[in-house]
PDB file of C-alpha atoms in Angstrom:
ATOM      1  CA  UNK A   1     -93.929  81.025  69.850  1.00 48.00           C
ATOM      2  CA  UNK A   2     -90.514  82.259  68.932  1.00 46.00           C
ATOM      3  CA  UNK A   3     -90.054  83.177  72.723  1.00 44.00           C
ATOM      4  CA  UNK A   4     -91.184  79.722  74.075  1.00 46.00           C
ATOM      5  CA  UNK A   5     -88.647  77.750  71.604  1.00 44.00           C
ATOM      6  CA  UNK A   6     -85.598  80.106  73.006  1.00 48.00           C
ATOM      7  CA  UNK A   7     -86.970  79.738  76.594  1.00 45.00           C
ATOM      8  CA  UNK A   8     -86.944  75.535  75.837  1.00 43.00           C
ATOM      9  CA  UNK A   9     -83.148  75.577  74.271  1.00 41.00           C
ATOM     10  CA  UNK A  10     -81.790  77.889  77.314  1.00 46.00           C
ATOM     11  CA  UNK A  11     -83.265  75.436  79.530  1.00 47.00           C
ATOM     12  CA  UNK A  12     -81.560  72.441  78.273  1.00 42.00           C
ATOM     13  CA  UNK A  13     -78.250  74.501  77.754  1.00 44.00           C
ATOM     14  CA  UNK A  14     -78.401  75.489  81.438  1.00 42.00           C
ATOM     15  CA  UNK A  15     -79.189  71.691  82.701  1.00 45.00           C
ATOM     16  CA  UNK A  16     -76.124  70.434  80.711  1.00 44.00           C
ATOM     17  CA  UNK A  17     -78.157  68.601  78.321  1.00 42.00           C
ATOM     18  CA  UNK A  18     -76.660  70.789  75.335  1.00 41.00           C
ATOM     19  CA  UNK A  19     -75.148  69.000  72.169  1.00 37.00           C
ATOM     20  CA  UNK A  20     -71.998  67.662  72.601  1.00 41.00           C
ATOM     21  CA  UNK A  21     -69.480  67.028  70.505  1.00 41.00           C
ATOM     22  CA  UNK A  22     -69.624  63.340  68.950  1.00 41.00           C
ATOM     23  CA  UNK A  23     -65.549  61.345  69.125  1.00 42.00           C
ATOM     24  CA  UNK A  24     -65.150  57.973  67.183  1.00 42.00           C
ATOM     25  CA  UNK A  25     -62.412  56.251  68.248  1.00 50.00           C
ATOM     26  CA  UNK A  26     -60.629  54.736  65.473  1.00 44.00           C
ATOM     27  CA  UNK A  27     -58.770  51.461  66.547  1.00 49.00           C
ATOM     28  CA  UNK A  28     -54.813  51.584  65.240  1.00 48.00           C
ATOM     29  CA  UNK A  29     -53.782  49.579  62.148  1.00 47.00           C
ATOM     30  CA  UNK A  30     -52.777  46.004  63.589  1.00 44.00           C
ATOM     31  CA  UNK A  31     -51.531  44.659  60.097  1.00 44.00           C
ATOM     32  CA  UNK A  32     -47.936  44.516  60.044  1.00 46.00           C
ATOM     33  CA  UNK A  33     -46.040  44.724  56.927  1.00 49.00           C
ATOM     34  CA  UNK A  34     -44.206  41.822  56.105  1.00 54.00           C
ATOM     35  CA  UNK A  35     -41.133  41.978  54.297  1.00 65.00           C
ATOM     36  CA  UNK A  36     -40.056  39.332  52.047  1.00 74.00           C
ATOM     37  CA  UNK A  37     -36.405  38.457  51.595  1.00 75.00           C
ATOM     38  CA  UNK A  38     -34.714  37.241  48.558  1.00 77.00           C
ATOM     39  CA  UNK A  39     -34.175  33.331  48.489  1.00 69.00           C
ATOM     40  CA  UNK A  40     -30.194  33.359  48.852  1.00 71.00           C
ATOM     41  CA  UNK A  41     -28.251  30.983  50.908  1.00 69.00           C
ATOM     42  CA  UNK A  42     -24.902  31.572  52.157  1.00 70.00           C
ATOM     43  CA  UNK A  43     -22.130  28.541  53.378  1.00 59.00           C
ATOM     44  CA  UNK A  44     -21.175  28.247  56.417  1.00 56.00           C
ATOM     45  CA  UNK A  45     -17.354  27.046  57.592  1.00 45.00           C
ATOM     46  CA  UNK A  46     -19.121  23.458  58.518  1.00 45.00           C
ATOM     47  CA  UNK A  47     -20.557  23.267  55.281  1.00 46.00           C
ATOM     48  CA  UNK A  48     -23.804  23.903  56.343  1.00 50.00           C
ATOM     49  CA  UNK A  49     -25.862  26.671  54.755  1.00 62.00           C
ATOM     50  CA  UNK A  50     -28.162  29.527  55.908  1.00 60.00           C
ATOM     51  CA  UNK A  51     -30.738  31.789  54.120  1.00 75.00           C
ATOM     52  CA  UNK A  52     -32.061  35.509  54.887  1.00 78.00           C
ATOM     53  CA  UNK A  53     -34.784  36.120  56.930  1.00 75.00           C
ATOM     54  CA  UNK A  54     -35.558  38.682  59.955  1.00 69.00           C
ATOM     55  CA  UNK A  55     -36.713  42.322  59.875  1.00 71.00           C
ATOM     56  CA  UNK A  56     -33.613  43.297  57.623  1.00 72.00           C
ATOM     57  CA  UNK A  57     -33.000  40.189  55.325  1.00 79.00           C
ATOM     58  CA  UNK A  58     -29.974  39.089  57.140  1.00 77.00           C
ATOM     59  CA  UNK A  59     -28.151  35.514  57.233  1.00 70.00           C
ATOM     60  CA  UNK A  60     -29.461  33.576  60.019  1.00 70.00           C
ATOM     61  CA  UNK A  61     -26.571  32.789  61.803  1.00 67.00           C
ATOM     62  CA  UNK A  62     -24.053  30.180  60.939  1.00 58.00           C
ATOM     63  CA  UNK A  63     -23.838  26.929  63.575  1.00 51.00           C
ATOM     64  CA  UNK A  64     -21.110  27.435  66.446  1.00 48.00           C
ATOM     65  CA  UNK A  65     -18.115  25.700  64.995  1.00 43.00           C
ATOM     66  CA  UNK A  66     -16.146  24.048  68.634  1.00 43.00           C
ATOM     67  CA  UNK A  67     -12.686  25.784  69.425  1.00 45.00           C
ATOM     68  CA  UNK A  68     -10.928  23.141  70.567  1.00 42.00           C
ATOM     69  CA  UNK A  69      -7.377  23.045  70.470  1.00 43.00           C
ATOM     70  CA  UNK A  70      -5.611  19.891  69.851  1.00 41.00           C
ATOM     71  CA  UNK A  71      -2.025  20.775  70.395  1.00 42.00           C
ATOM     72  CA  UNK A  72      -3.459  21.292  74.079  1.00 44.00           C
ATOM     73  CA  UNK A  73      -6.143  18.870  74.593  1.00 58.00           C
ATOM     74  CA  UNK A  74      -4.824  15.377  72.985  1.00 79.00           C
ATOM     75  CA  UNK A  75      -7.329  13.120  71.389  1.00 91.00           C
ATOM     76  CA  UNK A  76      -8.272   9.996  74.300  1.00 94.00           C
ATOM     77  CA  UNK A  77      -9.154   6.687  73.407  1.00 96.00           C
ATOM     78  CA  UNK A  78     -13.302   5.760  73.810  1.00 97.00           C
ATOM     79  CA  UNK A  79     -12.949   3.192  75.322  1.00 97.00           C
ATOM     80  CA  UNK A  80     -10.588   0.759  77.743  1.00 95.00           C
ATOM     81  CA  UNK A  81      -8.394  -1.218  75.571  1.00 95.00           C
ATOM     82  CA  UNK A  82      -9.857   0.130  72.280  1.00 97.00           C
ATOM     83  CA  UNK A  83      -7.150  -1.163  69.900  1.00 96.00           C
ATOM     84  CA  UNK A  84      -6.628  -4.375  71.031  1.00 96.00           C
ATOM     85  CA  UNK A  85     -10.245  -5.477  71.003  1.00 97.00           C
ATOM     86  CA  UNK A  86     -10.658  -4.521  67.729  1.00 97.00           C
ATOM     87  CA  UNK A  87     -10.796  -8.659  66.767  1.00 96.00           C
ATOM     88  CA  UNK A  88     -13.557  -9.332  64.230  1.00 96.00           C
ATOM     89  CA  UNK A  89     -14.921  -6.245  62.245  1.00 96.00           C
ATOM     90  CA  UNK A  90     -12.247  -3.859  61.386  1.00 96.00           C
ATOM     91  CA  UNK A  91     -13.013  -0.602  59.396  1.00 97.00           C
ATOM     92  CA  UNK A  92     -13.984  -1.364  55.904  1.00 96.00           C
ATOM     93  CA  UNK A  93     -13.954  -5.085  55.744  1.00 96.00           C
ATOM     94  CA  UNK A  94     -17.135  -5.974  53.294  1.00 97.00           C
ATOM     95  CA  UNK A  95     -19.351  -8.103  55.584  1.00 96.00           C
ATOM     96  CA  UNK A  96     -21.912 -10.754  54.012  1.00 96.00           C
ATOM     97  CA  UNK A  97     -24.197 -12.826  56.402  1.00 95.00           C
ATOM     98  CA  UNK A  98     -22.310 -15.896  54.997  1.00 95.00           C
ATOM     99  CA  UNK A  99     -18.995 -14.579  55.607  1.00 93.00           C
ATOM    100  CA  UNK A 100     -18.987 -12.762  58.723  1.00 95.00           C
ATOM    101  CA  UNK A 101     -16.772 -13.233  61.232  1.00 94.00           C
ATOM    102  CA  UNK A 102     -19.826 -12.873  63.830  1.00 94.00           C
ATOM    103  CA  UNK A 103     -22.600 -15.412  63.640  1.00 94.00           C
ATOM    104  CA  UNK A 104     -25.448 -15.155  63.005  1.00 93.00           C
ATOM    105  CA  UNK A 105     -24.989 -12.229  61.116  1.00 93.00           C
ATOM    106  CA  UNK A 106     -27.687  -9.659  59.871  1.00 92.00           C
ATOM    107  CA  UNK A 107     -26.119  -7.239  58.094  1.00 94.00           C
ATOM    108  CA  UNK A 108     -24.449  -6.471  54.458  1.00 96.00           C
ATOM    109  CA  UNK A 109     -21.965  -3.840  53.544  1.00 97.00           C
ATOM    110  CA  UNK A 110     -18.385  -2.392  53.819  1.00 97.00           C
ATOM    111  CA  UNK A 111     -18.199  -1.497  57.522  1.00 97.00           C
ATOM    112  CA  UNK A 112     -18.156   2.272  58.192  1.00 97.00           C
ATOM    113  CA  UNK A 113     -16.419   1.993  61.900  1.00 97.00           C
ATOM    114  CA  UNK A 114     -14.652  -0.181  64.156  1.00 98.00           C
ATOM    115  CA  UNK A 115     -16.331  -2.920  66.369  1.00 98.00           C
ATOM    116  CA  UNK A 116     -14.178  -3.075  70.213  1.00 98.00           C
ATOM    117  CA  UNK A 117     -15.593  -6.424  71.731  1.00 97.00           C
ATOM    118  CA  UNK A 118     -16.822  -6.869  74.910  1.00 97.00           C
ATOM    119  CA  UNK A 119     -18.558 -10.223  75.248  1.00 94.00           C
ATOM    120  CA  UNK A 120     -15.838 -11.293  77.600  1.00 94.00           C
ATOM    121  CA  UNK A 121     -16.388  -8.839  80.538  1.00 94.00           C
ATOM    122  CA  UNK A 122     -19.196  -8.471  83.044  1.00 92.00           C
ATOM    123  CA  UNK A 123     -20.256  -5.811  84.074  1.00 93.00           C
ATOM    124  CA  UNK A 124     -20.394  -1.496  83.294  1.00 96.00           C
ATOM    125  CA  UNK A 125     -17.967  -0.660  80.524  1.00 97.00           C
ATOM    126  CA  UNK A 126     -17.889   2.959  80.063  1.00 97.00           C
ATOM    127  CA  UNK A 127     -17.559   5.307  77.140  1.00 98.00           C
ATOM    128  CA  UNK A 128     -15.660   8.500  77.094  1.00 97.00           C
ATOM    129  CA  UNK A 129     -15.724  11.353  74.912  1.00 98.00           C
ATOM    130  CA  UNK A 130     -12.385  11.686  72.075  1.00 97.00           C
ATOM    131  CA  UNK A 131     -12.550  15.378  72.605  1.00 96.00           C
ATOM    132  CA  UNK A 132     -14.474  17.926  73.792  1.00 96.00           C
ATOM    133  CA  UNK A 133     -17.417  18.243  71.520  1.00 96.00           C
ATOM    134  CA  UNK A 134     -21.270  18.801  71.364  1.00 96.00           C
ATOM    135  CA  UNK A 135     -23.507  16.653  71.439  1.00 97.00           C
ATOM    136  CA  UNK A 136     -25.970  16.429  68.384  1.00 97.00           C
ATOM    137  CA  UNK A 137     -27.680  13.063  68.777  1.00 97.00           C
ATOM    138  CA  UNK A 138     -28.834  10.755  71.725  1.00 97.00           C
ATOM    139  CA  UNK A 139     -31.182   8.199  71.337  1.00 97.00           C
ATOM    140  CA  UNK A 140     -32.278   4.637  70.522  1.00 97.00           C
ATOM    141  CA  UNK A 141     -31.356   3.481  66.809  1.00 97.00           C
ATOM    142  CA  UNK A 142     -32.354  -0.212  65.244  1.00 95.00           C
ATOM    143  CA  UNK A 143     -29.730  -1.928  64.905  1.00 94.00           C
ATOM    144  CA  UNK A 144     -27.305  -0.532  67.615  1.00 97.00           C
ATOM    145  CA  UNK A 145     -29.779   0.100  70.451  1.00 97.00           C
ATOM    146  CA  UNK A 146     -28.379   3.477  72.321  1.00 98.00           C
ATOM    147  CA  UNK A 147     -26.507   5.440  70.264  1.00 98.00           C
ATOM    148  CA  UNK A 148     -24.319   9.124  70.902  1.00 98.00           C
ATOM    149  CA  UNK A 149     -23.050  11.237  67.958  1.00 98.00           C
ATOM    150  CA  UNK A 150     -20.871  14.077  68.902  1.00 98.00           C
ATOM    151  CA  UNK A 151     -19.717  16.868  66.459  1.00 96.00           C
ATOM    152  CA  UNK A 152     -15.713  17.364  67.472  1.00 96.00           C
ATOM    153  CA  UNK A 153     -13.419  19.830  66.062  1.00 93.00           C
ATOM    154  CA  UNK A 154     -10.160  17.669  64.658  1.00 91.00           C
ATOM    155  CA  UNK A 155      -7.422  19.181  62.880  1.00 86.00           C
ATOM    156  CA  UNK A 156      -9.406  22.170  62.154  1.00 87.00           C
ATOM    157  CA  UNK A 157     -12.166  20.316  60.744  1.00 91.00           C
ATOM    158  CA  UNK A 158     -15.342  19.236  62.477  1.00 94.00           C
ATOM    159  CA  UNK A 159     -16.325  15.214  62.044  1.00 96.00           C
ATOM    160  CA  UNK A 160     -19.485  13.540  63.315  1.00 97.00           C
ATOM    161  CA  UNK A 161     -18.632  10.835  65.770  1.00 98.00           C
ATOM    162  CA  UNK A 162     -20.512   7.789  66.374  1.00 98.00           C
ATOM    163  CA  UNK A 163     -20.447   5.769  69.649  1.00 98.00           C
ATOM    164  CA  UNK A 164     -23.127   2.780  69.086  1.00 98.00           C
ATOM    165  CA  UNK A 165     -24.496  -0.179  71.185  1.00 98.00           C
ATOM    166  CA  UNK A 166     -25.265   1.838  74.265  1.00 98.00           C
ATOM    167  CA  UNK A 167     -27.305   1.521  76.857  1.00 98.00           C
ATOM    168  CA  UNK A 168     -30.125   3.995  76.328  1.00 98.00           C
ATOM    169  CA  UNK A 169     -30.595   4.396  79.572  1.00 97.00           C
ATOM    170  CA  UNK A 170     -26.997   6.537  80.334  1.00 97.00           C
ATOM    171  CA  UNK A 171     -26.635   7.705  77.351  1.00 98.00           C
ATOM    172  CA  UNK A 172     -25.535  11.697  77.489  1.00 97.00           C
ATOM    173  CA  UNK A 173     -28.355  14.443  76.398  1.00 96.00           C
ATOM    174  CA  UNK A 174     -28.508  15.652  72.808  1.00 96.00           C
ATOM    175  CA  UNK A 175     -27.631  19.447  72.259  1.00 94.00           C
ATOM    176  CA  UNK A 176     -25.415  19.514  75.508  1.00 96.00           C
ATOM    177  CA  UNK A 177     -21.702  19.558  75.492  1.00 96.00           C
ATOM    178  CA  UNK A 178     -19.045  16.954  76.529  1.00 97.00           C
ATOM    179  CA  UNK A 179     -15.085  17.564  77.613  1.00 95.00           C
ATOM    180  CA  UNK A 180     -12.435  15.213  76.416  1.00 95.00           C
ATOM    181  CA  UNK A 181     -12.594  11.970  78.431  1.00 95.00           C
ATOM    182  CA  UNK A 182     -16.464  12.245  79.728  1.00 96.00           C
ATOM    183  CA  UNK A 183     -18.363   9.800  80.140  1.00 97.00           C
ATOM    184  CA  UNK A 184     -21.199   9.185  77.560  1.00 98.00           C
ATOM    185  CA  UNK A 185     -22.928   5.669  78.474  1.00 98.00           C
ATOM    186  CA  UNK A 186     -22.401   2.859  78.935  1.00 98.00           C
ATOM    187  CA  UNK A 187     -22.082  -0.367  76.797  1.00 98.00           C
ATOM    188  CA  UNK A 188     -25.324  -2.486  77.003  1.00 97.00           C
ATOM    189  CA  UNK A 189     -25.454  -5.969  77.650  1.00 96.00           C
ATOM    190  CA  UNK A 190     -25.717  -7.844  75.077  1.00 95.00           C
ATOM    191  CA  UNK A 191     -28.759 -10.085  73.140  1.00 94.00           C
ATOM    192  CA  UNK A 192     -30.510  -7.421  75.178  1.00 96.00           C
ATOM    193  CA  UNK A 193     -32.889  -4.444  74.379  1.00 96.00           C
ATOM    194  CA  UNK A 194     -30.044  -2.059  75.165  1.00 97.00           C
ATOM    195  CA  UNK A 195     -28.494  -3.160  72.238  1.00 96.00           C
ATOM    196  CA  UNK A 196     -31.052  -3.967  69.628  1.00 95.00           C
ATOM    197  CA  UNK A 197     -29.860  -7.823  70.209  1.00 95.00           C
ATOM    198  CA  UNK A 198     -26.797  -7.272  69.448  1.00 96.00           C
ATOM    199  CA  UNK A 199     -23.474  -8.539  71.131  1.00 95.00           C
ATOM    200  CA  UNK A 200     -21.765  -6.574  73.681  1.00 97.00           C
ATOM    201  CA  UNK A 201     -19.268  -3.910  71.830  1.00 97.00           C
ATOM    202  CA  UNK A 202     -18.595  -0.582  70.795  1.00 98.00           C
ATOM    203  CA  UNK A 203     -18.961   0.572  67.325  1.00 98.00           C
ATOM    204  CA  UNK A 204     -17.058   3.844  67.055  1.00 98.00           C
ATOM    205  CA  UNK A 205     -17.465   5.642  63.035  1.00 98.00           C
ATOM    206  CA  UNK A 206     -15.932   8.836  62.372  1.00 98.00           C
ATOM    207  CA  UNK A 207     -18.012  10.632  59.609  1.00 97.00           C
ATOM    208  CA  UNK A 208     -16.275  13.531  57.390  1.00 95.00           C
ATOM    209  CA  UNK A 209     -19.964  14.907  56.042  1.00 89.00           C
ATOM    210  CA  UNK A 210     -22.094  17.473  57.409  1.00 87.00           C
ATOM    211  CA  UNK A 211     -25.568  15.726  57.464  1.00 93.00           C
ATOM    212  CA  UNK A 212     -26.292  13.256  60.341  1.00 95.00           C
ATOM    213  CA  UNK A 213     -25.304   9.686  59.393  1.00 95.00           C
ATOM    214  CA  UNK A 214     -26.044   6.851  61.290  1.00 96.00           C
ATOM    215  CA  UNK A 215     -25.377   3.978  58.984  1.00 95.00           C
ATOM    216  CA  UNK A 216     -23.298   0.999  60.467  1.00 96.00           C
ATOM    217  CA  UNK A 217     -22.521  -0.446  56.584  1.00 96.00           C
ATOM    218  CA  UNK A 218     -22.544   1.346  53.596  1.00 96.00           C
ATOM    219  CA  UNK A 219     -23.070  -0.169  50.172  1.00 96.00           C
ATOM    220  CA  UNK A 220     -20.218   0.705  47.934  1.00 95.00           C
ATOM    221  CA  UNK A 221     -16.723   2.229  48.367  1.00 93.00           C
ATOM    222  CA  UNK A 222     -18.062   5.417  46.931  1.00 93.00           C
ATOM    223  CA  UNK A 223     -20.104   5.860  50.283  1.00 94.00           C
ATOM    224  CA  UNK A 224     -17.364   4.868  52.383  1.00 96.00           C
ATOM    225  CA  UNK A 225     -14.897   7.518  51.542  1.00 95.00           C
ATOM    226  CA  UNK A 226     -16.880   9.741  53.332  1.00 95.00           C
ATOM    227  CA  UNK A 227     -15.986   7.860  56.479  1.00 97.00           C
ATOM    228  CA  UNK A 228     -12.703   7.792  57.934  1.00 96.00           C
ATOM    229  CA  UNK A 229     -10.773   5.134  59.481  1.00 97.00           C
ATOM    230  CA  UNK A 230     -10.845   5.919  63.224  1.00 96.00           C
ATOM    231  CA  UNK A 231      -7.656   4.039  64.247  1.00 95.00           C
ATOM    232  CA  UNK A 232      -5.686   7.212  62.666  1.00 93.00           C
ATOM    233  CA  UNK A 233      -6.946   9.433  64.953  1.00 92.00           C
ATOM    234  CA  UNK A 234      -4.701   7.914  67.208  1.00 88.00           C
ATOM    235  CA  UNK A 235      -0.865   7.575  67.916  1.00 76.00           C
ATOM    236  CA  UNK A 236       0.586   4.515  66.718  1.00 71.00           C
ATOM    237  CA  UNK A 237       2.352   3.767  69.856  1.00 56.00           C
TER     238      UNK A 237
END
């Protein structure tokens, strides 16, 4: 019997059939540690301010702040005539509908810009860039129709521009960036769409804050000292 059951095994051995050797294959860890950085925030020249984050907890990097000379590239006027057509809402008159100098009149508050008027001319007006500068919103706002806002670097300190009462439809892309004297848009015609209704003008703000402001009025004189008065941007002469 004992002879049979070694005849049996050598048979199998000798046909390959033998025991093998069992291999589980054990599929790699796929959980990733995750490391968790402490909550601090750090400012950033523009005022702006960052936290950690990334595979070593490091500040996510601070927004490009524009190198623009000034002593090199002078500061050009928006817009044909820009001073002279300043006629009915100057920076920081306090408008009522009652006492406007524009009838009808919809809006209430100290005026955070200058209004250049345009109902006289026919035709494309264009709007040019102040500086060079990037471009950080393009789009359709209620109450001015198409409007641009362009950070610029001015005296060493970067201000949000506003150029409202576009026409949306030329209007230069957000998150691209402009040279000194580019063209932006265009004014839109106005009582039309392209300017929410509105007459035909420019209304140019310059903004001193960091967050995105695109308030026409503001309500007290508190608010308005974060604006500037844009004619001082500009020579005198």
């Amino acid at each position: 019997m004992k002879l049979y059951f070694t005849l049996i095994v050598a048979a199998l051995i000798f046909s390959g059939c033998g025991i093998r050797e069992a291999k589980i294959n054990v599929p790699p860890n796929t959980l990733e540690s995750k490391t968790i950085c402490t909550a601090e925030g750090q400012v950033c020249p523009d005022g702006t301010v960052v936290s950690r984050s990334g595979a070593n907890c490091e500040f996510t990097a601070c927004p490009e702040i524009l190198k623009v000379d000034n002593k090199k590239a002078a500061i050009v006027f928006p817009i044909k005539e820009f001073k002279e057509r300043i006629t009915k809402k100057s920076f920081g008159i306090y408008i009522t509908p009652e006492t406007s100098p524009v009838q009808p009149e919809r809006f209430r508050g100290y005026h955070a810009g200058v209004d250049v008027e345009y109902g006289d001319t026919a035709g494309d007006v264009p709007v040019s860039a102040i500086l060079a500068g990037n471009v950080i919103f393009s789009g359709r706002v209620s109450g001015y129709g198409g409007v641009v806002v362009i950070k610029h670097l001015i005296d060493n300190k970067n201000y949000l521009v506003l150029y409202g009462h576009l026409n949306p439809a030329t209007l230069a892309a957000k998150n691209t960036t402009v040279t000194s004297g580019q063209t932006i848009g265009i004014l839109g015609e106005g009582g039309t769409a392209e300017t929410d209704g509105e007459r035909k003008h420019l209304h140019f703000a310059v903004y001193a804050g960091t967050d995105l402001n695109l308030k026409g009025y503001v309500q007290n004189k508190e608010e308005l000292n974060k604006w500037i008065d844009p004619l001082t941007l500009f020579p005198s002469s």
